[in-house]
Amino acid sequence: MTDRLLHDPAVDPDRPADLLVTGIGQLCTVHREDHDDAGAGPRRRAALREIGAIAGAALAVRDGRVLAVGTEAEVGRWLARDGDLPRSTTVVDAGGRAVVPGWVDPHTHSVFGRTRQDEYERRARGETYLEIAAAGGGIRASVRDLRARDHDDLLELACERLGRLLDQGTTTVEIKSGYGLTLESELTMLRVAREAADLVGMRAVITCLAAHEIPDEYRDRREAYIDLVCEEILPRVVAEKLADRCDVFCEPSVYDLDESERILARARELGLRLTVHADELEPMGGAVLAARMGADSADHLIAIDEAGIAALAGSTTVATLLPATVFTLGLPAYAPARAMIDAGCAIALASDFNPGSSPIGSVPLVQSIACSQMKLVPAEALTATTLNAAWALGVAGEAGSLAPGKAADFLILAGDDYRLVPYHGGTAMVDEVYRAGCRVR
Ligand code: NIG
Ligand code: FE
């Protein structure tokens, strides 16, 4: 607990707050003043549990940004330095409820066509994800479906789906392409991702995942598809500023290490930041590759080995874990989260929202699975879905904690304790969602 008032030093003292949230039973800022300056990097080890909780707190907002946080008395006194609080300030009484930063979901495939509950049933009947993929289902089934749809159809679906993520408190989201796998359809997916996020009002980081699979028409000449990705798709994506990052599905049955490195190196040369689907189903050294290439994050890591853990622990690459995927696929083991935290890896959590391996776009449920199955404590799960997730996306200067000067993206929970979110296992525990200081849900 802290009792220090934190306020934006750049503040103009003559202008009042736009919004003041009072009566906050527990304000989790996920911020520590001496810890989270720009160079600090993502939280590791014990620092993962430091959620900056303030009891009896208030939060002031101006121009969509956090103006001040502290106890109600401190913030009230500071705001009313020259007399009463001005009438132009909207006051919201949280009535003792808890407030946390809006969720940051750093790995989703939110643009897709049809859902794949047929495969869900096939897995329930005993087939595996890889068997279904090898039989032409999986990602390739979504690719065939998506290619037959136009921009407007995809945009409508994406808006509806992102809206449901926002309902559950996700205010920042990463969105990947990867169900097009042709130049035009990948560009369409990336445009749809950006437009949908803007329409719904979410902050988005867009990632080109043209290397999500080898498309059907290139199965017997994969080299030619990798040429297409490196020499046509990525350069166009960069020229049209359609993505912030590049991702590769680095997996023995998809892209091997050399192929992944070639694509990532080309993307880096073109100025994109990197992330990798690494060591998801079979260990292959994807985490080591991600760390060596300076990727923002290595994601999945269910099958990570000792060398992978050591490489991530010694790097700034965030280990983004996706337990809803393990849960959905019914896999025998989760990523070794505790061993990774002990070794010093910076952990984030994401939903992996997609039509196949994780139709779950709920960060609250992800927190819940992480706590009950991977033995994260709720404070670690909170940091992993806020500040560290923002680091995993390169947006920690803007999002992920309620530090003065950052965006006022926050949630008023349906209770007085942040632990109620994972505890209730995905039951709606988010009452109100604010994005840049405006109530959006
Ligand atoms: O992250 N691993 C690759 N991509 C997704 C699955 C996508 C799909 O099945 O459509 C994942 O699990
Ligand atoms: Fe994924």
GROMACS .gro file of C-alpha atoms and ligand atoms in nm:
model
  454
    1MET     CA    1   0.000   0.000   0.000
    2THR     CA    2   0.118   0.349  -0.077
    3ASP     CA    3  -0.008   0.679   0.053
    4ARG     CA    4   0.186   0.896  -0.187
    5LEU     CA    5  -0.001   1.122  -0.420
    6LEU     CA    6   0.121   1.085  -0.776
    7HIS     CA    7   0.036   1.351  -1.028
    8ASP     CA    8   0.136   1.443  -1.379
    9PRO     CA    9   0.433   1.682  -1.353
   10ALA     CA   10   0.348   1.830  -1.693
   11VAL     CA   11   0.019   1.949  -1.557
   12ASP     CA   12  -0.109   2.303  -1.613
   13PRO     CA   13  -0.223   2.407  -1.264
   14ASP     CA   14  -0.494   2.638  -1.395
   15ARG     CA   15  -0.693   2.371  -1.576
   16PRO     CA   16  -0.924   2.142  -1.381
   17ALA     CA   17  -0.965   1.766  -1.413
   18ASP     CA   18  -1.227   1.642  -1.662
   19LEU     CA   19  -1.315   1.339  -1.453
   20LEU     CA   20  -1.267   1.242  -1.092
   21VAL     CA   21  -1.340   0.888  -0.978
   22THR     CA   22  -1.383   0.880  -0.603
   23GLY     CA   23  -1.487   0.614  -0.353
   24ILE     CA   24  -1.247   0.356  -0.498
   25GLY     CA   25  -1.224   0.075  -0.242
   26GLN     CA   26  -0.902  -0.054  -0.398
   27LEU     CA   27  -0.712   0.119  -0.676
   28CYS     CA   28  -0.454  -0.108  -0.842
   29THR     CA   29  -0.229   0.128  -1.037
   30VAL     CA   30   0.023  -0.148  -1.126
   31HIS     CA   31   0.272   0.138  -1.105
   32ARG     CA   32   0.574   0.199  -0.886
   33GLU     CA   33   0.733   0.538  -0.921
   34ASP     CA   34   1.091   0.432  -0.862
   35HIS     CA   35   1.056   0.128  -1.084
   36ASP     CA   36   0.861   0.198  -1.400
   37ASP     CA   37   1.045   0.476  -1.578
   38ALA     CA   38   1.092   0.436  -1.952
   39GLY     CA   39   1.409   0.230  -1.923
   40ALA     CA   40   1.289  -0.005  -1.653
   41GLY     CA   41   1.161  -0.281  -1.878
   42PRO     CA   42   0.895  -0.539  -1.799
   43ARG     CA   43   0.844  -0.670  -1.446
   44ARG     CA   44   1.023  -0.986  -1.336
   45ARG     CA   45   1.030  -1.210  -1.029
   46ALA     CA   46   0.895  -1.042  -0.709
   47ALA     CA   47   0.824  -0.717  -0.894
   48LEU     CA   48   0.552  -0.902  -1.088
   49ARG     CA   49   0.345  -0.892  -0.769
   50GLU     CA   50   0.371  -0.518  -0.710
   51ILE     CA   51   0.032  -0.390  -0.813
   52GLY     CA   52   0.047  -0.047  -0.647
   53ALA     CA   53  -0.273  -0.097  -0.446
   54ILE     CA   54  -0.418   0.211  -0.273
   55ALA     CA   55  -0.717   0.175  -0.038
   56GLY     CA   56  -0.982   0.451  -0.024
   57ALA     CA   57  -0.848   0.602  -0.344
   58ALA     CA   58  -0.934   0.850  -0.616
   59LEU     CA   59  -0.826   0.887  -0.977
   60ALA     CA   60  -0.830   1.217  -1.166
   61VAL     CA   61  -0.829   1.236  -1.547
   62ARG     CA   62  -0.767   1.516  -1.793
   63ASP     CA   63  -0.756   1.507  -2.173
   64GLY     CA   64  -0.791   1.130  -2.164
   65ARG     CA   65  -0.485   1.084  -1.944
   66VAL     CA   66  -0.425   1.006  -1.580
   67LEU     CA   67  -0.378   1.335  -1.400
   68ALA     CA   68  -0.338   1.212  -1.042
   69VAL     CA   69  -0.383   0.901  -0.829
   70GLY     CA   70  -0.367   0.867  -0.452
   71THR     CA   71  -0.592   0.847  -0.151
   72GLU     CA   72  -0.920   1.026  -0.184
   73ALA     CA   73  -0.810   1.291   0.063
   74GLU     CA   74  -0.479   1.358  -0.114
   75VAL     CA   75  -0.624   1.377  -0.463
   76GLY     CA   76  -0.920   1.588  -0.343
   77ARG     CA   77  -0.689   1.831  -0.165
   78TRP     CA   78  -0.458   1.857  -0.462
   79LEU     CA   79  -0.740   1.917  -0.710
   80ALA     CA   80  -0.902   2.181  -0.492
   81ARG     CA   81  -0.576   2.367  -0.421
   82ASP     CA   82  -0.738   2.703  -0.488
   83GLY     CA   83  -1.085   2.634  -0.353
   84ASP     CA   84  -1.367   2.400  -0.442
   85LEU     CA   85  -1.352   2.147  -0.721
   86PRO     CA   86  -1.470   2.324  -1.039
   87ARG     CA   87  -1.816   2.240  -1.171
   88SER     CA   88  -1.676   2.127  -1.504
   89THR     CA   89  -1.523   1.818  -1.341
   90THR     CA   90  -1.746   1.511  -1.372
   91VAL     CA   91  -1.740   1.312  -1.050
   92VAL     CA   92  -1.803   0.936  -1.054
   93ASP     CA   93  -1.847   0.757  -0.723
   94ALA     CA   94  -1.712   0.401  -0.747
   95GLY     CA   95  -1.902   0.314  -0.429
   96GLY     CA   96  -1.618   0.109  -0.281
   97ARG     CA   97  -1.555  -0.097  -0.594
   98ALA     CA   98  -1.204  -0.178  -0.716
   99VAL     CA   99  -1.041  -0.005  -1.014
  100VAL     CA  100  -0.769  -0.164  -1.229
  101PRO     CA  101  -0.602  -0.072  -1.560
  102GLY     CA  102  -0.787  -0.183  -1.875
  103TRP     CA  103  -0.666  -0.524  -1.991
  104VAL     CA  104  -0.396  -0.539  -2.255
  105ASP     CA  105  -0.434  -0.854  -2.467
  106PRO     CA  106  -0.103  -0.895  -2.654
  107HIS     CA  107  -0.189  -1.187  -2.886
  108THR     CA  108  -0.512  -1.231  -3.082
  109HIS     CA  109  -0.623  -1.342  -3.426
  110SER     CA  110  -0.945  -1.136  -3.409
  111VAL     CA  111  -1.006  -1.103  -3.784
  112PHE     CA  112  -1.153  -1.425  -3.924
  113GLY     CA  113  -1.460  -1.558  -4.101
  114ARG     CA  114  -1.650  -1.858  -3.979
  115THR     CA  115  -1.609  -2.018  -3.640
  116ARG     CA  116  -1.475  -2.378  -3.617
  117GLN     CA  117  -1.691  -2.554  -3.360
  118ASP     CA  118  -1.687  -2.858  -3.593
  119GLU     CA  119  -1.318  -2.903  -3.509
  120TYR     CA  120  -1.391  -2.843  -3.142
  121GLU     CA  121  -1.625  -3.142  -3.152
  122ARG     CA  122  -1.372  -3.353  -3.347
  123ARG     CA  123  -1.114  -3.289  -3.074
  124ALA     CA  124  -1.368  -3.381  -2.809
  125ARG     CA  125  -1.407  -3.708  -2.998
  126GLY     CA  126  -1.033  -3.773  -2.987
  127GLU     CA  127  -0.860  -3.613  -3.287
  128THR     CA  128  -0.570  -3.378  -3.214
  129TYR     CA  129  -0.515  -3.020  -3.337
  130LEU     CA  130  -0.221  -3.133  -3.554
  131GLU     CA  131  -0.416  -3.428  -3.700
  132ILE     CA  132  -0.702  -3.198  -3.796
  133ALA     CA  133  -0.453  -2.951  -3.946
  134ALA     CA  134  -0.276  -3.227  -4.142
  135ALA     CA  135  -0.616  -3.333  -4.284
  136GLY     CA  136  -0.668  -2.983  -4.429
  137GLY     CA  137  -0.856  -2.832  -4.136
  138GLY     CA  138  -0.719  -2.584  -3.886
  139ILE     CA  139  -0.564  -2.263  -4.013
  140ARG     CA  140  -0.602  -2.373  -4.378
  141ALA     CA  141  -0.978  -2.415  -4.332
  142SER     CA  142  -0.999  -2.057  -4.204
  143VAL     CA  143  -0.784  -1.942  -4.497
  144ARG     CA  144  -1.021  -2.095  -4.756
  145ASP     CA  145  -1.315  -1.936  -4.579
  146LEU     CA  146  -1.158  -1.591  -4.539
  147ARG     CA  147  -1.046  -1.566  -4.901
  148ALA     CA  148  -1.410  -1.596  -5.009
  149ARG     CA  149  -1.517  -1.294  -4.804
  150ASP     CA  150  -1.488  -0.925  -4.881
  151HIS     CA  151  -1.357  -0.637  -4.674
  152ASP     CA  152  -1.698  -0.522  -4.546
  153ASP     CA  153  -1.804  -0.866  -4.434
  154LEU     CA  154  -1.477  -0.912  -4.242
  155LEU     CA  155  -1.503  -0.565  -4.093
  156GLU     CA  156  -1.849  -0.631  -3.957
  157LEU     CA  157  -1.741  -0.960  -3.802
  158ALA     CA  158  -1.426  -0.805  -3.654
  159CYS     CA  159  -1.618  -0.515  -3.500
  160GLU     CA  160  -1.864  -0.753  -3.339
  161ARG     CA  161  -1.583  -0.968  -3.198
  162LEU     CA  162  -1.366  -0.680  -3.076
  163GLY     CA  163  -1.679  -0.532  -2.917
  164ARG     CA  164  -1.712  -0.847  -2.711
  165LEU     CA  165  -1.350  -0.824  -2.598
  166LEU     CA  166  -1.411  -0.463  -2.495
  167ASP     CA  167  -1.722  -0.574  -2.302
  168GLN     CA  168  -1.491  -0.783  -2.086
  169GLY     CA  169  -1.245  -0.501  -2.027
  170THR     CA  170  -0.984  -0.528  -2.303
  171THR     CA  171  -0.888  -0.172  -2.398
  172THR     CA  172  -0.563  -0.253  -2.583
  173VAL     CA  173  -0.544  -0.545  -2.824
  174GLU     CA  174  -0.295  -0.698  -3.061
  175ILE     CA  175  -0.448  -0.823  -3.387
  176LYS     CA  176  -0.272  -1.049  -3.638
  177SER     CA  177  -0.334  -1.124  -4.002
  178GLY     CA  178  -0.258  -1.479  -4.121
  179TYR     CA  179  -0.579  -1.624  -4.263
  180GLY     CA  180  -0.529  -1.469  -4.607
  181LEU     CA  181  -0.183  -1.589  -4.717
  182THR     CA  182  -0.201  -1.401  -5.048
  183LEU     CA  183  -0.076  -1.047  -5.097
  184GLU     CA  184  -0.422  -0.897  -5.136
  185SER     CA  185  -0.599  -1.095  -4.865
  186GLU     CA  186  -0.324  -1.029  -4.608
  187LEU     CA  187  -0.343  -0.656  -4.685
  188THR     CA  188  -0.722  -0.671  -4.649
  189MET     CA  189  -0.694  -0.842  -4.310
  190LEU     CA  190  -0.450  -0.579  -4.183
  191ARG     CA  191  -0.671  -0.294  -4.304
  192VAL     CA  192  -0.975  -0.454  -4.143
  193ALA     CA  193  -0.786  -0.500  -3.816
  194ARG     CA  194  -0.695  -0.131  -3.795
  195GLU     CA  195  -1.037  -0.006  -3.904
  196ALA     CA  196  -1.224  -0.236  -3.666
  197ALA     CA  197  -1.013  -0.133  -3.368
  198ASP     CA  198  -1.065   0.235  -3.455
  199LEU     CA  199  -1.440   0.190  -3.496
  200VAL     CA  200  -1.474   0.002  -3.168
  201GLY     CA  201  -1.243   0.246  -2.991
  202MET     CA  202  -0.963   0.015  -2.882
  203ARG     CA  203  -0.589   0.081  -2.892
  204ALA     CA  204  -0.444  -0.176  -3.132
  205VAL     CA  205  -0.105  -0.309  -3.229
  206ILE     CA  206  -0.125  -0.475  -3.571
  207THR     CA  207   0.094  -0.770  -3.665
  208CYS     CA  208   0.151  -0.923  -4.009
  209LEU     CA  209   0.139  -1.302  -3.978
  210ALA     CA  210   0.162  -1.391  -4.347
  211ALA     CA  211   0.385  -1.677  -4.223
  212HIS     CA  212   0.102  -1.843  -4.029
  213GLU     CA  213   0.092  -2.149  -4.257
  214ILE     CA  214   0.210  -2.262  -4.598
  215PRO     CA  215  -0.095  -2.197  -4.821
  216ASP     CA  216  -0.244  -2.495  -5.006
  217GLU     CA  217  -0.126  -2.376  -5.347
  218TYR     CA  218   0.238  -2.360  -5.229
  219ARG     CA  219   0.255  -2.691  -5.040
  220ASP     CA  220   0.505  -2.844  -5.281
  221ARG     CA  221   0.708  -2.523  -5.332
  222ARG     CA  222   0.725  -2.361  -4.992
  223GLU     CA  223   1.040  -2.167  -5.080
  224ALA     CA  224   0.836  -1.971  -5.335
  225TYR     CA  225   0.584  -1.870  -5.069
  226ILE     CA  226   0.860  -1.753  -4.835
  227ASP     CA  227   0.997  -1.546  -5.126
  228LEU     CA  228   0.650  -1.396  -5.169
  229VAL     CA  229   0.634  -1.307  -4.800
  230CYS     CA  230   0.982  -1.154  -4.794
  231GLU     CA  231   0.985  -0.980  -5.129
  232GLU     CA  232   0.624  -0.877  -5.185
  233ILE     CA  233   0.396  -0.902  -4.884
  234LEU     CA  234   0.620  -0.751  -4.614
  235PRO     CA  235   0.748  -0.464  -4.832
  236ARG     CA  236   0.389  -0.370  -4.928
  237VAL     CA  237   0.275  -0.392  -4.566
  238VAL     CA  238   0.555  -0.154  -4.469
  239ALA     CA  239   0.504   0.079  -4.765
  240GLU     CA  240   0.135   0.113  -4.677
  241LYS     CA  241   0.207   0.129  -4.302
  242LEU     CA  242  -0.044  -0.150  -4.237
  243ALA     CA  243   0.137  -0.324  -3.952
  244ASP     CA  244   0.364  -0.253  -3.658
  245ARG     CA  245   0.516  -0.598  -3.633
  246CYS     CA  246   0.581  -0.932  -3.803
  247ASP     CA  247   0.511  -1.276  -3.658
  248VAL     CA  248   0.598  -1.631  -3.772
  249PHE     CA  249   0.445  -1.965  -3.666
  250CYS     CA  250   0.777  -2.131  -3.584
  251GLU     CA  251   0.683  -2.497  -3.542
  252PRO     CA  252   0.825  -2.820  -3.693
  253SER     CA  253   0.517  -2.881  -3.910
  254VAL     CA  254   0.490  -2.516  -4.019
  255TYR     CA  255   0.804  -2.293  -4.050
  256ASP     CA  256   1.136  -2.434  -3.937
  257LEU     CA  257   1.403  -2.228  -3.760
  258ASP     CA  258   1.592  -2.124  -4.072
  259GLU     CA  259   1.276  -2.023  -4.255
  260SER     CA  260   1.151  -1.833  -3.951
  261GLU     CA  261   1.480  -1.651  -3.915
  262ARG     CA  262   1.482  -1.553  -4.281
  263ILE     CA  263   1.133  -1.401  -4.257
  264LEU     CA  264   1.200  -1.226  -3.926
  265ALA     CA  265   1.533  -1.084  -4.046
  266ARG     CA  266   1.367  -0.945  -4.357
  267ALA     CA  267   1.090  -0.789  -4.147
  268ARG     CA  268   1.341  -0.632  -3.911
  269GLU     CA  269   1.538  -0.494  -4.205
  270LEU     CA  270   1.214  -0.333  -4.330
  271GLY     CA  271   1.163  -0.168  -3.991
  272LEU     CA  272   0.897  -0.392  -3.837
  273ARG     CA  273   0.917  -0.508  -3.475
  274LEU     CA  274   0.907  -0.883  -3.419
  275THR     CA  275   0.714  -1.148  -3.228
  276VAL     CA  276   0.720  -1.526  -3.267
  277HIS     CA  277   0.476  -1.816  -3.217
  278ALA     CA  278   0.746  -2.019  -3.043
  279ASP     CA  279   0.769  -2.371  -2.898
  280GLU     CA  280   0.390  -2.402  -2.898
  281LEU     CA  281   0.336  -2.772  -2.959
  282GLU     CA  282   0.683  -2.921  -3.005
  283PRO     CA  283   1.016  -2.781  -2.876
  284MET     CA  284   1.224  -2.638  -3.157
  285GLY     CA  285   1.428  -2.346  -3.030
  286GLY     CA  286   1.175  -2.076  -3.120
  287ALA     CA  287   1.223  -1.894  -2.788
  288VAL     CA  288   1.600  -1.884  -2.836
  289LEU     CA  289   1.549  -1.746  -3.186
  290ALA     CA  290   1.305  -1.479  -3.060
  291ALA     CA  291   1.547  -1.364  -2.790
  292ARG     CA  292   1.841  -1.362  -3.030
  293MET     CA  293   1.647  -1.155  -3.285
  294GLY     CA  294   1.539  -0.902  -3.020
  295ALA     CA  295   1.168  -0.980  -3.062
  296ASP     CA  296   0.911  -0.797  -2.847
  297SER     CA  297   0.782  -1.134  -2.733
  298ALA     CA  298   0.796  -1.511  -2.774
  299ASP     CA  299   0.447  -1.653  -2.745
  300HIS     CA  300   0.294  -1.986  -2.634
  301LEU     CA  301   0.610  -2.163  -2.500
  302ILE     CA  302   0.418  -2.471  -2.386
  303ALA     CA  303   0.708  -2.688  -2.499
  304ILE     CA  304   0.993  -2.449  -2.404
  305ASP     CA  305   1.317  -2.614  -2.284
  306GLU     CA  306   1.591  -2.502  -2.043
  307ALA     CA  307   1.784  -2.321  -2.314
  308GLY     CA  308   1.472  -2.130  -2.415
  309ILE     CA  309   1.401  -2.025  -2.057
  310ALA     CA  310   1.760  -1.909  -2.007
  311ALA     CA  311   1.755  -1.715  -2.334
  312LEU     CA  312   1.433  -1.530  -2.247
  313ALA     CA  313   1.546  -1.461  -1.889
  314GLY     CA  314   1.859  -1.296  -2.023
  315SER     CA  315   1.676  -1.082  -2.278
  316THR     CA  316   1.414  -0.809  -2.302
  317THR     CA  317   1.185  -1.043  -2.499
  318VAL     CA  318   0.865  -1.097  -2.302
  319ALA     CA  319   0.743  -1.456  -2.252
  320THR     CA  320   0.376  -1.430  -2.347
  321LEU     CA  321   0.179  -1.731  -2.224
  322LEU     CA  322  -0.159  -1.833  -2.365
  323PRO     CA  323  -0.323  -2.074  -2.124
  324ALA     CA  324  -0.669  -2.053  -2.285
  325THR     CA  325  -0.517  -2.237  -2.583
  326VAL     CA  326  -0.400  -2.525  -2.365
  327PHE     CA  327  -0.740  -2.531  -2.198
  328THR     CA  328  -0.932  -2.528  -2.529
  329LEU     CA  329  -0.714  -2.793  -2.693
  330GLY     CA  330  -0.713  -3.006  -2.378
  331LEU     CA  331  -0.335  -3.039  -2.393
  332PRO     CA  332  -0.164  -3.232  -2.112
  333ALA     CA  333   0.051  -2.945  -1.980
  334TYR     CA  334   0.066  -2.568  -1.950
  335ALA     CA  335   0.377  -2.358  -2.013
  336PRO     CA  336   0.610  -2.386  -1.711
  337ALA     CA  337   0.520  -2.041  -1.580
  338ARG     CA  338   0.663  -2.075  -1.227
  339ALA     CA  339   0.998  -2.204  -1.353
  340MET     CA  340   1.009  -1.918  -1.600
  341ILE     CA  341   0.930  -1.657  -1.335
  342ASP     CA  342   1.193  -1.806  -1.101
  343ALA     CA  343   1.449  -1.796  -1.381
  344GLY     CA  344   1.376  -1.424  -1.435
  345CYS     CA  345   1.162  -1.429  -1.750
  346ALA     CA  346   0.923  -1.136  -1.792
  347ILE     CA  347   0.582  -1.301  -1.818
  348ALA     CA  348   0.272  -1.167  -1.993
  349LEU     CA  349  -0.060  -1.341  -2.055
  350ALA     CA  350  -0.279  -1.326  -2.366
  351SER     CA  351  -0.599  -1.485  -2.491
  352ASP     CA  352  -0.478  -1.603  -2.837
  353PHE     CA  353  -0.840  -1.536  -2.941
  354ASN     CA  354  -0.884  -1.726  -3.271
  355PRO     CA  355  -1.141  -1.960  -3.433
  356GLY     CA  356  -0.938  -2.277  -3.376
  357SER     CA  357  -0.715  -2.320  -3.074
  358SER     CA  358  -0.868  -2.050  -2.851
  359PRO     CA  359  -1.217  -1.915  -2.922
  360ILE     CA  360  -1.181  -1.752  -2.579
  361GLY     CA  361  -1.134  -1.376  -2.590
  362SER     CA  362  -1.178  -1.324  -2.219
  363VAL     CA  363  -0.882  -1.187  -2.024
  364PRO     CA  364  -1.065  -1.257  -1.694
  365LEU     CA  365  -1.089  -1.625  -1.788
  366VAL     CA  366  -0.723  -1.625  -1.894
  367GLN     CA  367  -0.631  -1.486  -1.550
  368SER     CA  368  -0.839  -1.755  -1.390
  369ILE     CA  369  -0.679  -2.042  -1.584
  370ALA     CA  370  -0.335  -1.893  -1.516
  371CYS     CA  371  -0.397  -1.887  -1.142
  372SER     CA  372  -0.562  -2.226  -1.100
  373GLN     CA  373  -0.359  -2.424  -1.355
  374MET     CA  374  -0.021  -2.248  -1.380
  375LYS     CA  375  -0.012  -2.132  -1.018
  376LEU     CA  376   0.036  -1.764  -1.084
  377VAL     CA  377  -0.085  -1.563  -0.788
  378PRO     CA  378  -0.358  -1.312  -0.877
  379ALA     CA  379  -0.119  -1.015  -0.847
  380GLU     CA  380   0.113  -1.176  -1.103
  381ALA     CA  381  -0.182  -1.244  -1.332
  382LEU     CA  382  -0.288  -0.878  -1.302
  383THR     CA  383   0.058  -0.746  -1.395
  384ALA     CA  384   0.084  -1.004  -1.675
  385THR     CA  385  -0.243  -0.882  -1.832
  386THR     CA  386  -0.168  -0.511  -1.792
  387LEU     CA  387   0.182  -0.363  -1.760
  388ASN     CA  388   0.385  -0.660  -1.884
  389ALA     CA  389   0.139  -0.718  -2.167
  390ALA     CA  390   0.193  -0.355  -2.266
  391TRP     CA  391   0.570  -0.415  -2.263
  392ALA     CA  392   0.511  -0.720  -2.485
  393LEU     CA  393   0.349  -0.487  -2.739
  394GLY     CA  394   0.592  -0.198  -2.705
  395VAL     CA  395   0.319   0.032  -2.568
  396ALA     CA  396   0.420   0.048  -2.201
  397GLY     CA  397   0.470   0.423  -2.229
  398GLU     CA  398   0.099   0.463  -2.299
  399ALA     CA  399  -0.091   0.170  -2.151
  400GLY     CA  400  -0.083  -0.102  -1.888
  401SER     CA  401  -0.069   0.099  -1.568
  402LEU     CA  402  -0.244   0.398  -1.413
  403ALA     CA  403   0.063   0.615  -1.393
  404PRO     CA  404   0.024   0.992  -1.427
  405GLY     CA  405   0.058   1.093  -1.792
  406LYS     CA  406  -0.050   0.756  -1.931
  407ALA     CA  407  -0.384   0.693  -2.102
  408ALA     CA  408  -0.678   0.676  -1.861
  409ASP     CA  409  -0.785   0.325  -1.967
  410PHE     CA  410  -0.938   0.164  -1.661
  411LEU     CA  411  -1.207  -0.072  -1.533
  412ILE     CA  412  -1.445  -0.042  -1.242
  413LEU     CA  413  -1.494  -0.398  -1.117
  414ALA     CA  414  -1.809  -0.556  -0.974
  415GLY     CA  415  -1.651  -0.589  -0.631
  416ASP     CA  416  -1.392  -0.441  -0.399
  417ASP     CA  417  -1.093  -0.668  -0.470
  418TYR     CA  418  -0.901  -0.732  -0.797
  419ARG     CA  419  -0.870  -1.101  -0.701
  420LEU     CA  420  -1.243  -1.146  -0.761
  421VAL     CA  421  -1.168  -1.141  -1.135
  422PRO     CA  422  -0.971  -1.469  -1.153
  423TYR     CA  423  -1.158  -1.612  -0.854
  424HIS     CA  424  -1.494  -1.599  -1.030
  425GLY     CA  425  -1.348  -1.783  -1.331
  426GLY     CA  426  -1.466  -1.574  -1.620
  427THR     CA  427  -1.798  -1.461  -1.475
  428ALA     CA  428  -1.855  -1.098  -1.574
  429MET     CA  429  -1.678  -0.905  -1.299
  430VAL     CA  430  -1.614  -0.588  -1.500
  431ASP     CA  431  -1.887  -0.330  -1.435
  432GLU     CA  432  -1.760  -0.028  -1.627
  433VAL     CA  433  -1.495   0.019  -1.897
  434TYR     CA  434  -1.320   0.354  -1.957
  435ARG     CA  435  -1.096   0.421  -2.252
  436ALA     CA  436  -0.896   0.747  -2.260
  437GLY     CA  437  -1.111   0.878  -1.978
  438CYS     CA  438  -1.446   0.811  -2.151
  439ARG     CA  439  -1.689   0.545  -2.042
  440VAL     CA  440  -1.730   0.301  -2.331
  441ARG     CA  441  -1.917   0.017  -2.154
  442NIG     O1  442  -0.191  -1.926  -3.191
  442NIG     N1  443  -0.052  -2.131  -3.358
  442NIG     C1  444  -0.098  -2.081  -3.456
  442NIG     N2  445  -0.203  -2.002  -3.463
  442NIG     C2  446  -0.310  -2.005  -3.372
  442NIG     C3  447  -0.414  -2.104  -3.412
  442NIG     C4  448  -0.494  -2.051  -3.522
  442NIG     C5  449  -0.604  -2.141  -3.570
  442NIG     O2  450  -0.614  -2.259  -3.532
  442NIG     O3  451  -0.681  -2.087  -3.648
  442NIG     C6  452  -0.257  -2.020  -3.232
  442NIG     O4  453  -0.283  -2.118  -3.163
  443FE      FE  454  -0.168  -1.740  -3.197
   0.00000   0.00000   0.00000
